[in-house]
Amino acid sequence: MKWSEFSIHTTEEAVEPICNILHEAGASGVVIEDPMDLVKEWGIHYGEIYQLSPDDYPEEGVRIKAYFPVNSFLAETIEEIKEAINGLLVYDFDLGHNHVQIVEVDEEDWATAWKKYYKPVKVSKSITITPTWESYTPQDGETIIELDPGMAFGTGTHPTTVLCIQALDRTIKGGERVVDVGTGSGVLSIAAAKLGAEQVLALDLDDVAVVSARQNIALNQLEAKISVKQNNLLQGVSGNYDIVVANILAEIVVQCIQDAAAILKPGGSFITSGIIKRKKQEVKDALLEGGFTINEVVEMEDWVAILAEKQ
């Protein structure tokens, strides 16, 4: 079977929305070639557990590769993807070179080669994420999350995801009820459950994300703790929750603030990321206006996470 490799040279801040566009378009696999991965460390104690070759990475910017089966609809799909990516300019995303290349590859070539990019990664004090095919022995006090990046949505090691996991690691004490808005792969829900949350509600509007999250949750044997629903943000959600976590675009975070406040207990935590630095003040102002106190603002590369508390 022939596959088409869609490759775009862009910027770090555009990685997450572009990957979402590619997954929603039906990509069967996505690779992120970010030269920062060669030197990245997430805090003093966390970082990559493996070595990568600089030859596989662009000198600057980020290269994203996605794979689509070659069929009669491919040309139309590619044009829709390009249009959706260019539409990110409306949200002030810097697309960098925004240079797209399309090449054909054999199934055997891509089905195995991309796995070299995904190895175990320690992302917080307690959590290490590992792909399903890697054998990894946890150290004392280390909790493993297994993900299959071939399903969709990557390995959960994007800075915004890492910031949210680290915030969950600091916040969860045990027995909490959590809502994960825009769950994607389900990695934040899985992290919350493994850190001790009693019940987690994972929400995503994208049906591909719902399927992916359910598969990853089953892989980690957490079906009893985590329920996944297709839902538009927090619309129609009710109840009293201890934590709402949302790794979504800043503009969407602002839309969620009132709904998050409505379902959080007094003193409950709203953990949010997906915020590029220049949007930080906008989100902080909206949180304060929405009745939250800001406890932490943490930055990693070009991204910001905010931990707020309901007054």
PDB file of C-alpha atoms in Angstrom, residues 20-175:
ATOM      1  CA  ASN A  20      -5.052  18.550  15.682  1.00  0.00           C
ATOM      2  CA  ILE A  21      -5.891  19.553  12.102  1.00  0.00           C
ATOM      3  CA  LEU A  22      -3.920  16.589  10.736  1.00  0.00           C
ATOM      4  CA  HIS A  23      -5.541  14.105  13.100  1.00  0.00           C
ATOM      5  CA  GLU A  24      -9.018  15.424  12.324  1.00  0.00           C
ATOM      6  CA  ALA A  25      -8.224  15.049   8.612  1.00  0.00           C
ATOM      7  CA  GLY A  26      -7.586  11.340   9.193  1.00  0.00           C
ATOM      8  CA  ALA A  27      -3.795  11.111   9.510  1.00  0.00           C
ATOM      9  CA  SER A  28      -2.719   7.561  10.348  1.00  0.00           C
ATOM     10  CA  GLY A  29       0.450   8.716  12.068  1.00  0.00           C
ATOM     11  CA  VAL A  30       2.139  12.006  12.953  1.00  0.00           C
ATOM     12  CA  VAL A  31       5.813  12.744  13.629  1.00  0.00           C
ATOM     13  CA  ILE A  32       7.111  15.992  15.169  1.00  0.00           C
ATOM     14  CA  GLU A  33      10.725  16.846  14.375  1.00  0.00           C
ATOM     15  CA  ASP A  34      11.600  19.569  16.883  1.00  0.00           C
ATOM     16  CA  PRO A  35      15.323  20.336  17.383  1.00  0.00           C
ATOM     17  CA  MET A  36      14.506  21.377  20.961  1.00  0.00           C
ATOM     18  CA  ASP A  37      13.980  17.687  21.703  1.00  0.00           C
ATOM     19  CA  LEU A  38      17.735  17.231  21.371  1.00  0.00           C
ATOM     20  CA  VAL A  39      18.414  19.420  24.422  1.00  0.00           C
ATOM     21  CA  LYS A  40      15.051  19.521  26.192  1.00  0.00           C
ATOM     22  CA  GLU A  41      14.755  19.067  29.930  1.00  0.00           C
ATOM     23  CA  TRP A  42      11.509  19.676  31.764  1.00  0.00           C
ATOM     24  CA  GLY A  43      12.751  21.141  35.023  1.00  0.00           C
ATOM     25  CA  ILE A  44      15.768  20.000  36.987  1.00  0.00           C
ATOM     26  CA  HIS A  45      14.648  16.396  37.420  1.00  0.00           C
ATOM     27  CA  TYR A  46      12.792  15.610  34.207  1.00  0.00           C
ATOM     28  CA  GLY A  47      13.908  15.106  30.647  1.00  0.00           C
ATOM     29  CA  GLU A  48      14.401  12.737  27.769  1.00  0.00           C
ATOM     30  CA  ILE A  49      15.536   9.216  28.628  1.00  0.00           C
ATOM     31  CA  TYR A  50      17.004   8.528  25.216  1.00  0.00           C
ATOM     32  CA  GLN A  51      19.318   9.859  22.531  1.00  0.00           C
ATOM     33  CA  LEU A  52      18.225  11.315  19.213  1.00  0.00           C
ATOM     34  CA  SER A  53      20.161  12.067  16.040  1.00  0.00           C
ATOM     35  CA  PRO A  54      20.446  15.745  14.979  1.00  0.00           C
ATOM     36  CA  ASP A  55      20.347  14.550  11.358  1.00  0.00           C
ATOM     37  CA  ASP A  56      16.646  13.795  11.769  1.00  0.00           C
ATOM     38  CA  TYR A  57      15.735  17.372  12.710  1.00  0.00           C
ATOM     39  CA  PRO A  58      15.536  20.777  10.983  1.00  0.00           C
ATOM     40  CA  GLU A  59      18.150  23.355  11.971  1.00  0.00           C
ATOM     41  CA  GLU A  60      15.418  25.761  13.089  1.00  0.00           C
ATOM     42  CA  GLY A  61      11.662  25.674  13.412  1.00  0.00           C
ATOM     43  CA  VAL A  62       9.703  22.435  13.599  1.00  0.00           C
ATOM     44  CA  ARG A  63       8.878  19.890  10.933  1.00  0.00           C
ATOM     45  CA  ILE A  64       5.607  17.975  11.243  1.00  0.00           C
ATOM     46  CA  LYS A  65       4.999  14.875   9.140  1.00  0.00           C
ATOM     47  CA  ALA A  66       1.652  13.144   8.739  1.00  0.00           C
ATOM     48  CA  TYR A  67       0.752  10.049   6.750  1.00  0.00           C
ATOM     49  CA  PHE A  68      -2.358   9.523   4.627  1.00  0.00           C
ATOM     50  CA  PRO A  69      -3.347   6.583   2.422  1.00  0.00           C
ATOM     51  CA  VAL A  70      -3.106   7.367  -1.280  1.00  0.00           C
ATOM     52  CA  ASN A  71      -6.660   7.381  -2.657  1.00  0.00           C
ATOM     53  CA  SER A  72      -8.946   9.383  -4.934  1.00  0.00           C
ATOM     54  CA  PHE A  73      -9.793  11.851  -2.133  1.00  0.00           C
ATOM     55  CA  LEU A  74      -6.193  12.652  -1.203  1.00  0.00           C
ATOM     56  CA  ALA A  75      -5.776  15.845  -3.247  1.00  0.00           C
ATOM     57  CA  GLU A  76      -8.978  17.296  -1.792  1.00  0.00           C
ATOM     58  CA  THR A  77      -7.885  16.319   1.740  1.00  0.00           C
ATOM     59  CA  ILE A  78      -4.483  17.998   1.314  1.00  0.00           C
ATOM     60  CA  GLU A  79      -6.082  21.228   0.107  1.00  0.00           C
ATOM     61  CA  GLU A  80      -8.476  21.232   3.066  1.00  0.00           C
ATOM     62  CA  ILE A  81      -5.540  20.737   5.431  1.00  0.00           C
ATOM     63  CA  LYS A  82      -3.612  23.641   3.897  1.00  0.00           C
ATOM     64  CA  GLU A  83      -6.683  25.871   4.158  1.00  0.00           C
ATOM     65  CA  ALA A  84      -7.247  24.923   7.817  1.00  0.00           C
ATOM     66  CA  ILE A  85      -3.588  25.583   8.674  1.00  0.00           C
ATOM     67  CA  ASN A  86      -3.654  28.990   7.022  1.00  0.00           C
ATOM     68  CA  GLY A  87      -6.815  29.683   9.006  1.00  0.00           C
ATOM     69  CA  LEU A  88      -4.700  29.608  12.182  1.00  0.00           C
ATOM     70  CA  LEU A  89      -3.413  33.052  11.203  1.00  0.00           C
ATOM     71  CA  VAL A  90      -6.759  34.417  12.413  1.00  0.00           C
ATOM     72  CA  TYR A  91      -5.719  33.336  15.931  1.00  0.00           C
ATOM     73  CA  ASP A  92      -2.328  35.090  15.608  1.00  0.00           C
ATOM     74  CA  PHE A  93      -0.320  31.884  15.328  1.00  0.00           C
ATOM     75  CA  ASP A  94       3.124  32.283  13.789  1.00  0.00           C
ATOM     76  CA  LEU A  95       3.285  29.632  11.043  1.00  0.00           C
ATOM     77  CA  GLY A  96       6.939  30.311  10.241  1.00  0.00           C
ATOM     78  CA  HIS A  97       8.019  29.041   6.809  1.00  0.00           C
ATOM     79  CA  ASN A  98       4.664  27.270   6.401  1.00  0.00           C
ATOM     80  CA  HIS A  99       6.306  25.229   3.653  1.00  0.00           C
ATOM     81  CA  VAL A 100       4.507  22.028   2.653  1.00  0.00           C
ATOM     82  CA  GLN A 101       5.970  19.011   0.846  1.00  0.00           C
ATOM     83  CA  ILE A 102       4.160  15.876  -0.302  1.00  0.00           C
ATOM     84  CA  VAL A 103       5.989  12.603  -1.095  1.00  0.00           C
ATOM     85  CA  GLU A 104       4.895   8.994  -1.517  1.00  0.00           C
ATOM     86  CA  VAL A 105       6.306   6.321   0.792  1.00  0.00           C
ATOM     87  CA  ASP A 106       5.858   2.554   1.104  1.00  0.00           C
ATOM     88  CA  GLU A 107       3.888   1.290   4.085  1.00  0.00           C
ATOM     89  CA  GLU A 108       6.848  -0.694   5.408  1.00  0.00           C
ATOM     90  CA  ASP A 109       9.049   2.418   5.406  1.00  0.00           C
ATOM     91  CA  TRP A 110       6.787   4.665   7.478  1.00  0.00           C
ATOM     92  CA  ALA A 111       5.151   2.050   9.709  1.00  0.00           C
ATOM     93  CA  THR A 112       8.432   1.326  11.494  1.00  0.00           C
ATOM     94  CA  ALA A 113      10.704   4.328  10.908  1.00  0.00           C
ATOM     95  CA  TRP A 114       8.583   6.814  12.896  1.00  0.00           C
ATOM     96  CA  LYS A 115       8.867   4.716  16.051  1.00  0.00           C
ATOM     97  CA  LYS A 116      12.437   5.925  16.580  1.00  0.00           C
ATOM     98  CA  TYR A 117      11.018   9.296  17.652  1.00  0.00           C
ATOM     99  CA  TYR A 118       9.009   7.869  20.542  1.00  0.00           C
ATOM    100  CA  LYS A 119      10.815   6.612  23.658  1.00  0.00           C
ATOM    101  CA  PRO A 120      10.039   6.746  27.402  1.00  0.00           C
ATOM    102  CA  VAL A 121       9.954  10.295  28.760  1.00  0.00           C
ATOM    103  CA  LYS A 122       9.835  11.356  32.408  1.00  0.00           C
ATOM    104  CA  VAL A 123       7.523  14.373  32.425  1.00  0.00           C
ATOM    105  CA  SER A 124       6.930  15.031  36.130  1.00  0.00           C
ATOM    106  CA  LYS A 125       8.029  13.980  39.604  1.00  0.00           C
ATOM    107  CA  SER A 126       5.800  10.896  39.429  1.00  0.00           C
ATOM    108  CA  ILE A 127       4.874  10.320  35.783  1.00  0.00           C
ATOM    109  CA  THR A 128       6.813   8.723  32.926  1.00  0.00           C
ATOM    110  CA  ILE A 129       5.136   8.276  29.539  1.00  0.00           C
ATOM    111  CA  THR A 130       6.205   5.315  27.442  1.00  0.00           C
ATOM    112  CA  PRO A 131       5.004   3.995  24.063  1.00  0.00           C
ATOM    113  CA  THR A 132       3.528   0.520  24.118  1.00  0.00           C
ATOM    114  CA  TRP A 133       6.409  -1.147  22.277  1.00  0.00           C
ATOM    115  CA  GLU A 134       9.117   0.057  24.670  1.00  0.00           C
ATOM    116  CA  SER A 135      10.182  -2.059  27.637  1.00  0.00           C
ATOM    117  CA  TYR A 136      10.737   0.200  30.652  1.00  0.00           C
ATOM    118  CA  THR A 137      11.176  -0.642  34.326  1.00  0.00           C
ATOM    119  CA  PRO A 138       9.876   2.085  36.658  1.00  0.00           C
ATOM    120  CA  GLN A 139      11.988   3.347  39.519  1.00  0.00           C
ATOM    121  CA  ASP A 140      10.672   3.632  43.073  1.00  0.00           C
ATOM    122  CA  GLY A 141       7.751   6.096  43.182  1.00  0.00           C
ATOM    123  CA  GLU A 142       7.554   6.324  39.384  1.00  0.00           C
ATOM    124  CA  THR A 143       4.195   5.828  37.639  1.00  0.00           C
ATOM    125  CA  ILE A 144       4.006   4.692  34.025  1.00  0.00           C
ATOM    126  CA  ILE A 145       1.479   5.851  31.436  1.00  0.00           C
ATOM    127  CA  GLU A 146       1.440   3.715  28.300  1.00  0.00           C
ATOM    128  CA  LEU A 147       0.334   5.375  25.052  1.00  0.00           C
ATOM    129  CA  ASP A 148       0.134   4.183  21.482  1.00  0.00           C
ATOM    130  CA  PRO A 149       1.160   7.196  19.342  1.00  0.00           C
ATOM    131  CA  GLY A 150      -0.064   5.339  16.267  1.00  0.00           C
ATOM    132  CA  MET A 151      -3.639   5.832  17.430  1.00  0.00           C
ATOM    133  CA  ALA A 152      -3.553   9.641  17.235  1.00  0.00           C
ATOM    134  CA  PHE A 153      -2.473  12.767  19.114  1.00  0.00           C
ATOM    135  CA  GLY A 154       1.185  11.904  19.759  1.00  0.00           C
ATOM    136  CA  THR A 155       2.887  10.808  22.957  1.00  0.00           C
ATOM    137  CA  GLY A 156       1.771  13.432  25.447  1.00  0.00           C
ATOM    138  CA  THR A 157       5.165  15.133  25.621  1.00  0.00           C
ATOM    139  CA  HIS A 158       4.274  18.505  24.093  1.00  0.00           C
ATOM    140  CA  PRO A 159       5.156  21.310  26.565  1.00  0.00           C
ATOM    141  CA  THR A 160       1.509  22.220  27.176  1.00  0.00           C
ATOM    142  CA  THR A 161       0.695  18.628  28.113  1.00  0.00           C
ATOM    143  CA  VAL A 162       3.784  18.343  30.288  1.00  0.00           C
ATOM    144  CA  LEU A 163       2.880  21.558  32.138  1.00  0.00           C
ATOM    145  CA  CYS A 164      -0.609  20.218  32.845  1.00  0.00           C
ATOM    146  CA  ILE A 165       0.709  16.859  34.073  1.00  0.00           C
ATOM    147  CA  GLN A 166       3.178  18.598  36.369  1.00  0.00           C
ATOM    148  CA  ALA A 167       0.366  20.788  37.749  1.00  0.00           C
ATOM    149  CA  LEU A 168      -1.816  17.719  38.320  1.00  0.00           C
ATOM    150  CA  ASP A 169       1.111  16.053  40.081  1.00  0.00           C
ATOM    151  CA  ARG A 170       1.338  19.013  42.472  1.00  0.00           C
ATOM    152  CA  THR A 171      -2.428  19.356  42.968  1.00  0.00           C
ATOM    153  CA  ILE A 172      -3.908  15.866  43.312  1.00  0.00           C
ATOM    154  CA  LYS A 173      -3.765  14.469  46.824  1.00  0.00           C
ATOM    155  CA  GLY A 174      -6.207  11.586  46.353  1.00  0.00           C
ATOM    156  CA  GLY A 175      -9.951  11.109  45.940  1.00  0.00           C
TER     157      GLY A 175
END
